[in-house]
CSV table of C-alpha atoms in Angstrom, one decimal:
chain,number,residue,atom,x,y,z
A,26,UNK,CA,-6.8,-3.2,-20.1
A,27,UNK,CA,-9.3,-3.5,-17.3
A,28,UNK,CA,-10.6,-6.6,-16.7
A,29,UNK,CA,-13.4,-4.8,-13.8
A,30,UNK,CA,-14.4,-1.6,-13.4
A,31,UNK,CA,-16.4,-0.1,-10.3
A,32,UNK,CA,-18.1,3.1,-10.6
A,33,UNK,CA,-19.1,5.3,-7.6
A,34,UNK,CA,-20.2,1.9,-6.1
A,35,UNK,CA,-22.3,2.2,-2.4
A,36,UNK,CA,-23.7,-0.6,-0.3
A,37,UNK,CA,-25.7,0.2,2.1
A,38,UNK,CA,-27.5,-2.0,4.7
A,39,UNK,CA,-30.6,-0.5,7.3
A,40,UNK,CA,-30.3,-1.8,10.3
A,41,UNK,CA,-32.9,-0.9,13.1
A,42,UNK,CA,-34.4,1.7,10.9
A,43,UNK,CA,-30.9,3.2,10.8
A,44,UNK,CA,-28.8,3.5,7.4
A,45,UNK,CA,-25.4,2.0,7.7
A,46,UNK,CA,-23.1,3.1,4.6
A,47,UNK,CA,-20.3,0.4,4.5
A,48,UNK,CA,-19.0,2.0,0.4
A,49,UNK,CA,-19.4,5.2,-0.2
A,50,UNK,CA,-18.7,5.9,-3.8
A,51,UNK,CA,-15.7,3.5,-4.8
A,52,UNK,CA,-14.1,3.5,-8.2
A,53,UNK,CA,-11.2,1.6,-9.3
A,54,UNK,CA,-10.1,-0.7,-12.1
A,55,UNK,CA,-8.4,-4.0,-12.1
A,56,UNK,CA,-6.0,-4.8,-14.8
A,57,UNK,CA,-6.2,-8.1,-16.9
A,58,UNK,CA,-3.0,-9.8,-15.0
A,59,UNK,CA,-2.5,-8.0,-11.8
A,60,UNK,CA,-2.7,-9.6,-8.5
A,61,UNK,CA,-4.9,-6.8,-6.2
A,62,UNK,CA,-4.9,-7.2,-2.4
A,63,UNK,CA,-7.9,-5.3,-0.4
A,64,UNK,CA,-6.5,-4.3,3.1
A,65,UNK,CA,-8.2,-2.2,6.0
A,66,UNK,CA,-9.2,-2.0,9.7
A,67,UNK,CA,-12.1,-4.9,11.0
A,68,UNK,CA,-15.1,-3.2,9.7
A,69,UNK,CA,-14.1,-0.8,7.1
A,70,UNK,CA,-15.5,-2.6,3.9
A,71,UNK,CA,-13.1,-4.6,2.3
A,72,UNK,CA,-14.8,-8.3,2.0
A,73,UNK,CA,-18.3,-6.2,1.1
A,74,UNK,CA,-16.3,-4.5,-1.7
A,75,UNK,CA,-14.9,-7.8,-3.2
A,76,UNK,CA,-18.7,-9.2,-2.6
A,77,UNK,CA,-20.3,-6.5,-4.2
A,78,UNK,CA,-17.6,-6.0,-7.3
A,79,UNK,CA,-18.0,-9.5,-8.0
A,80,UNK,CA,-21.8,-9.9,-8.1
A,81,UNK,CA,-22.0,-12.1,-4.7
A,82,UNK,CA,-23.9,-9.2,-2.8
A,83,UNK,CA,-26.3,-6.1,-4.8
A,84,UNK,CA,-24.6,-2.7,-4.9
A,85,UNK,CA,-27.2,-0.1,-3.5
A,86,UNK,CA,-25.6,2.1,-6.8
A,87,UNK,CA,-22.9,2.5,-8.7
A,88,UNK,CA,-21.8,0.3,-11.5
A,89,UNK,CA,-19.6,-2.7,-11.9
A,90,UNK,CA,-18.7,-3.2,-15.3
A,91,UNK,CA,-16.9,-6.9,-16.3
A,92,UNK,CA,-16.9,-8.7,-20.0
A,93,UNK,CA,-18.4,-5.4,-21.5
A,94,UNK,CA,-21.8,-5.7,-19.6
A,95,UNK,CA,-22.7,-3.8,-15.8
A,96,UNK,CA,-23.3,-6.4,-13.8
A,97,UNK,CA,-25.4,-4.7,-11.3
A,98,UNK,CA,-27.7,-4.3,-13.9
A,99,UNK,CA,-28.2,-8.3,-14.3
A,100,UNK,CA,-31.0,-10.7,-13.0
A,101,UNK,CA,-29.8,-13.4,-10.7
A,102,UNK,CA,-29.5,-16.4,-13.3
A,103,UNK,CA,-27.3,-14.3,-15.3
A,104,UNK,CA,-25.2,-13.3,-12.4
A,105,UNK,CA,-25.2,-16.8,-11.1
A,106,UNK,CA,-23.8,-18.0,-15.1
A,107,UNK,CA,-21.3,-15.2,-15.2
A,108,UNK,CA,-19.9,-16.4,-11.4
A,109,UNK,CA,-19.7,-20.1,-12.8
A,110,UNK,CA,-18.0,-19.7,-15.9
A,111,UNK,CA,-16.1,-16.4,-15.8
A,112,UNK,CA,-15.3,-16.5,-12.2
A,113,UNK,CA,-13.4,-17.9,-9.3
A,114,UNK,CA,-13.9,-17.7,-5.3
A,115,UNK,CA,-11.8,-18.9,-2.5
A,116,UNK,CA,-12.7,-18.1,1.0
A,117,UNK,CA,-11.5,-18.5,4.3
A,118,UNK,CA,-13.9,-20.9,5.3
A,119,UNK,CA,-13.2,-23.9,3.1
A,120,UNK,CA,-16.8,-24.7,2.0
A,121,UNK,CA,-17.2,-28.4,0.2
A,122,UNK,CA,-19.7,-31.4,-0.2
A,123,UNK,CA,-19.0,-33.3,2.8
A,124,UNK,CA,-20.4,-36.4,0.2
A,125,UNK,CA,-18.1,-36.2,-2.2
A,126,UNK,CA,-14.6,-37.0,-2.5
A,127,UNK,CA,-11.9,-34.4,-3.0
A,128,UNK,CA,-11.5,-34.5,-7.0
A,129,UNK,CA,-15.7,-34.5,-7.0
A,130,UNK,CA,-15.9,-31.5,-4.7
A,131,UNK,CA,-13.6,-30.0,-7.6
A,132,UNK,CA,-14.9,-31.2,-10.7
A,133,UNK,CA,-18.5,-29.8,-9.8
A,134,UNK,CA,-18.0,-26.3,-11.4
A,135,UNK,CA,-17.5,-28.2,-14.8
A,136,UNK,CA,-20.3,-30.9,-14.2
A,137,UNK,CA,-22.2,-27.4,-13.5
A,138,UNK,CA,-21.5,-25.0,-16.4
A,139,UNK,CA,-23.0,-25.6,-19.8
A,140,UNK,CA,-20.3,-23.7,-21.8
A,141,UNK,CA,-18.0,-26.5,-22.3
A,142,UNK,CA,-19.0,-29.6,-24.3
A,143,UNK,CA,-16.4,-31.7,-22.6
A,144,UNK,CA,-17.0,-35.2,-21.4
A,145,UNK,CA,-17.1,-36.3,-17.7
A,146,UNK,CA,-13.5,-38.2,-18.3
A,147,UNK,CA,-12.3,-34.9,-19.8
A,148,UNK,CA,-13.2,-32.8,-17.1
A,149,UNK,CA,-11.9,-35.3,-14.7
A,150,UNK,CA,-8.6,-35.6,-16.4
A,151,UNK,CA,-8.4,-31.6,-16.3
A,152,UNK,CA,-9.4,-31.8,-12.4
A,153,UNK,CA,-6.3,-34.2,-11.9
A,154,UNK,CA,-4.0,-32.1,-13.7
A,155,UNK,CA,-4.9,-29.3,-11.5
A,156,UNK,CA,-4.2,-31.2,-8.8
A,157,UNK,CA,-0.8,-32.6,-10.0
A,158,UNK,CA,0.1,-29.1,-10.6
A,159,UNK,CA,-0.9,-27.6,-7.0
A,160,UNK,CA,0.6,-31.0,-5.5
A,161,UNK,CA,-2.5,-32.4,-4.0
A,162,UNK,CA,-3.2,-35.4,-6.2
A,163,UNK,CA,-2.4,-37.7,-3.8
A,164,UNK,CA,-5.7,-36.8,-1.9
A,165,UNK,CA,-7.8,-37.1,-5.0
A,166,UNK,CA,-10.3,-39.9,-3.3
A,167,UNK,CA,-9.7,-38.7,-0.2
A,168,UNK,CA,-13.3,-37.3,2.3
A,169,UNK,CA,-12.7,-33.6,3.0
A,170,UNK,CA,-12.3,-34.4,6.4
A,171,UNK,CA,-8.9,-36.7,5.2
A,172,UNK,CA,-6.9,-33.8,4.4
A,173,UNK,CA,-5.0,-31.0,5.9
A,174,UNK,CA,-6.2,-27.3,5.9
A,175,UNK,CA,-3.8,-26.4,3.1
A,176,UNK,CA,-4.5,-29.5,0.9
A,177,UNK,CA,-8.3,-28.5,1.7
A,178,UNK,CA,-7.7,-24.8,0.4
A,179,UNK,CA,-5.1,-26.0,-2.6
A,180,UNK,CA,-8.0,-28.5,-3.2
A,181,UNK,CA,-10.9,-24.8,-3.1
A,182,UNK,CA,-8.2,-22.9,-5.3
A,183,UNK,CA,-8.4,-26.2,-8.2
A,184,UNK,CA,-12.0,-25.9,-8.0
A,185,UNK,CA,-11.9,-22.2,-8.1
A,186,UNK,CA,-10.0,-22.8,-11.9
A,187,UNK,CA,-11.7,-25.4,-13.8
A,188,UNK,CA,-13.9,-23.0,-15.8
A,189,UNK,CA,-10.6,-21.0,-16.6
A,190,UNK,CA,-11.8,-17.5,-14.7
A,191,UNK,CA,-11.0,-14.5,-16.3
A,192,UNK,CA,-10.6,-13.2,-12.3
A,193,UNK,CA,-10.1,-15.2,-9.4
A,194,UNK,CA,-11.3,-13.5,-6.1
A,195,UNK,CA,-10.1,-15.1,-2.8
A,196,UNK,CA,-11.6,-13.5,0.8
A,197,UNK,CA,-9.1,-13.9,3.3
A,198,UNK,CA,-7.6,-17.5,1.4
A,199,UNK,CA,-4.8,-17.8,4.0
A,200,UNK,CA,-6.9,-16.4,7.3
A,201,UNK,CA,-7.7,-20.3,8.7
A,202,UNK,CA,-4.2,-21.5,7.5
A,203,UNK,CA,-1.2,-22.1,10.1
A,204,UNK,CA,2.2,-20.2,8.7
A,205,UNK,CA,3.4,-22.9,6.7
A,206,UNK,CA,-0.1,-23.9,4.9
A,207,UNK,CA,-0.4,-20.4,4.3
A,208,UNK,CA,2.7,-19.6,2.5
A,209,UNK,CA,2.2,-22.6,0.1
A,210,UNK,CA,-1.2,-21.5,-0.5
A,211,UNK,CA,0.4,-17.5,-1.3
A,212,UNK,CA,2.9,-19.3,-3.4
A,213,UNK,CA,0.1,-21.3,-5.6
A,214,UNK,CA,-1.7,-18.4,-6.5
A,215,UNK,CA,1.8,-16.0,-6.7
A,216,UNK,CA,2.1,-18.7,-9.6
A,217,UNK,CA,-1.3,-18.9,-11.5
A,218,UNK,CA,-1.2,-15.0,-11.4
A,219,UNK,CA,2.5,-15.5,-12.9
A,220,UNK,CA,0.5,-17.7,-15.6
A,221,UNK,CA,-2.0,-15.0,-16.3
A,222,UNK,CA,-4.5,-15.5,-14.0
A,223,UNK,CA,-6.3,-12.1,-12.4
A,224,UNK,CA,-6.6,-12.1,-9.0
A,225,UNK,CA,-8.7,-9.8,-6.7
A,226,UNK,CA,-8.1,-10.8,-2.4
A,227,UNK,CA,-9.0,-9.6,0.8
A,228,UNK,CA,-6.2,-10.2,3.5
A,229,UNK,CA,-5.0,-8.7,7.1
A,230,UNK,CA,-1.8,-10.3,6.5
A,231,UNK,CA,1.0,-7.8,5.0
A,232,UNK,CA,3.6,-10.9,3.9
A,233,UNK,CA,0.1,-12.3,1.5
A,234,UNK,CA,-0.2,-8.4,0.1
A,235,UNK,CA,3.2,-8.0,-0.2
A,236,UNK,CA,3.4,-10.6,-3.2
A,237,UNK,CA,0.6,-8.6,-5.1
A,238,UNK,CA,1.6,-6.0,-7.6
A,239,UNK,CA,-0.9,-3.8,-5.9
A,240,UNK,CA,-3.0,-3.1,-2.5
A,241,UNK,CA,-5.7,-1.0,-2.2
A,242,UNK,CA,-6.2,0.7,1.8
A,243,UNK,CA,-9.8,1.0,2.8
A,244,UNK,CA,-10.8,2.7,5.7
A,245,UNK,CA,-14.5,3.4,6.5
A,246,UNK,CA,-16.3,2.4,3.3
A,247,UNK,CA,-13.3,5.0,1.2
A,248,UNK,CA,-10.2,4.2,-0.4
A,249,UNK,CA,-7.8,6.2,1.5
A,250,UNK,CA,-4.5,4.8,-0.2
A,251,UNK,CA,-3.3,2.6,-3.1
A,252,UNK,CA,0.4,1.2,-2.8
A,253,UNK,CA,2.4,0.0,-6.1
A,254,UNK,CA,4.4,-2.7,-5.1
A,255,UNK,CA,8.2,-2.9,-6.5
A,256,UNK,CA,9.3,-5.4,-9.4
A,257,UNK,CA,9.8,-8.8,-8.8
A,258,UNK,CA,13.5,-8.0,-8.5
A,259,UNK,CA,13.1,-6.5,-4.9
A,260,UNK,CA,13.6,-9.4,-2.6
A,261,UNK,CA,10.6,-10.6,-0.4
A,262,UNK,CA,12.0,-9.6,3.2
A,263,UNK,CA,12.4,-5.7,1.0
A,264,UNK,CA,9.2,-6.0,-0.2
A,265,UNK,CA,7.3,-6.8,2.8
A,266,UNK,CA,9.2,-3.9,4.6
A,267,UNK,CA,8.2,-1.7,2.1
A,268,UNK,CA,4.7,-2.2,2.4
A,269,UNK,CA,4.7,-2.4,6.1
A,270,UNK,CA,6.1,1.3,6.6
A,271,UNK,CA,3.4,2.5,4.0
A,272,UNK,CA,0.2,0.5,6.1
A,273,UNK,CA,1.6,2.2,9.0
A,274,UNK,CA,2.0,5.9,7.4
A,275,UNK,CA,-1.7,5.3,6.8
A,276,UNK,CA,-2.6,4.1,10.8
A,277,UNK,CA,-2.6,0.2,10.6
């Protein structure tokens, strides 16, 4: 079952009087469960795509359909509602109020959303159980500027959950990280999508694609290729060469 749908979606920008097509009539489907990487040259469209599929950035046309509703079609509070409570972001740069304390920075998407009619010690006890479970709860008082660049992103991913998202989409999560913070940070969300969580990412880097079940190849505002990745009996180091030989059949 698809959990987002985009239908002959464009975004275009005018710059200098001068039309800029960055999507040119994308369609696709994401499938409640699957873990979706978005790969392509500098330039081609692939963080506009997530930022327009998601509701973040206005499609020129074309429709996005998500929970039974186009979301193109929606005014700004009820895009901002269906972000907050249906949604989840991670981004390369690791955006948090530098006033509050780690488990603050991720309790706010609770504090913020008016579906839930949980107390502030409830939401706080969920926060800390997200962060026992992504190993960061040791940092829970901590200032953002305490912590390392992969506690700081395990921290965005636990605030990225705590209005259960039907779809988690991450732009670039691992582009800021050294090699080490970035594989525990692949391996986190390798696991919620393991627990049922959708996930939607932009990435230039074929070892984070080659844990998702699919990856989509965008070059100039087009998909030119989609690549279905083996089971999860094909060993890593297999699966990454596997996907490396397709990227370069298609020029990467």
């Amino acid at each position: 079952m698809a959990i987002i749908e985009a239908k002959n979606l464009c975004k275009t920008y005018v710059v200098n009087k001068r039309q800029n097509n960055v999507l040119k009539n994308i369609s696709l489907k994401v499938e409640k469960g699957e873990m979706v990487a978005i790969m392509g040259p500098s330039g081609s469209g692939k963080s506009t795509l997530l930022y327009s599929i998601s509701g973040m950035d206005r499609a020129t046309s074309g429709e996005v359909m998500f929970g039974g509703r186009d979301i193109t079609k929606l005014d700004e509070k009820e895009l901002a509602d269906i972000r907050l409570d249906k949604m989840g972001f991670i981004f390369q740069q690791m955006f948090m109020m530098k006033n509050l304390s780690i488990l603050d920075n991720i309790m706010l998407p609770a504090i913020e959303s008016k579906k839930t009619t949980e107390s502030r010690s409830q939401k706080q006890a969920r926060a800390e159980e997200l962060m026992r479970k992504l190993g960061i709860i040791e940092v829970a008082d901590n200032d953002i500027n305490e912590v390392s660049g992969g506690q700081l992103q395990r921290a965005c991913i636990c605030r990225s959950m705590m209005n259960s998202p039907e779809i988690l989409f991450a732009d670039e999560p691992t582009g800021a990280l050294n090699r080490q913070a970035s594989a525990e940070v692949i391996d986190v969300l390798g696991k919620l999508n393991s627990e049922g969580t959708t996930i939607m990412m932009v990435t230039h880097d074929s070892k984070v694609a080659a844990k998702c079940s699919r990856v989509l190849y965008i070059v100039d505002g087009h998909i030119e290729g989609e690549y279905i990745s083996p089971d999860k009996s094909v060993s890593d180091k297999d699966r990454e060469r596997l996907l490396a030989n397709w990227l370069m059949e298609l020029g990467w």
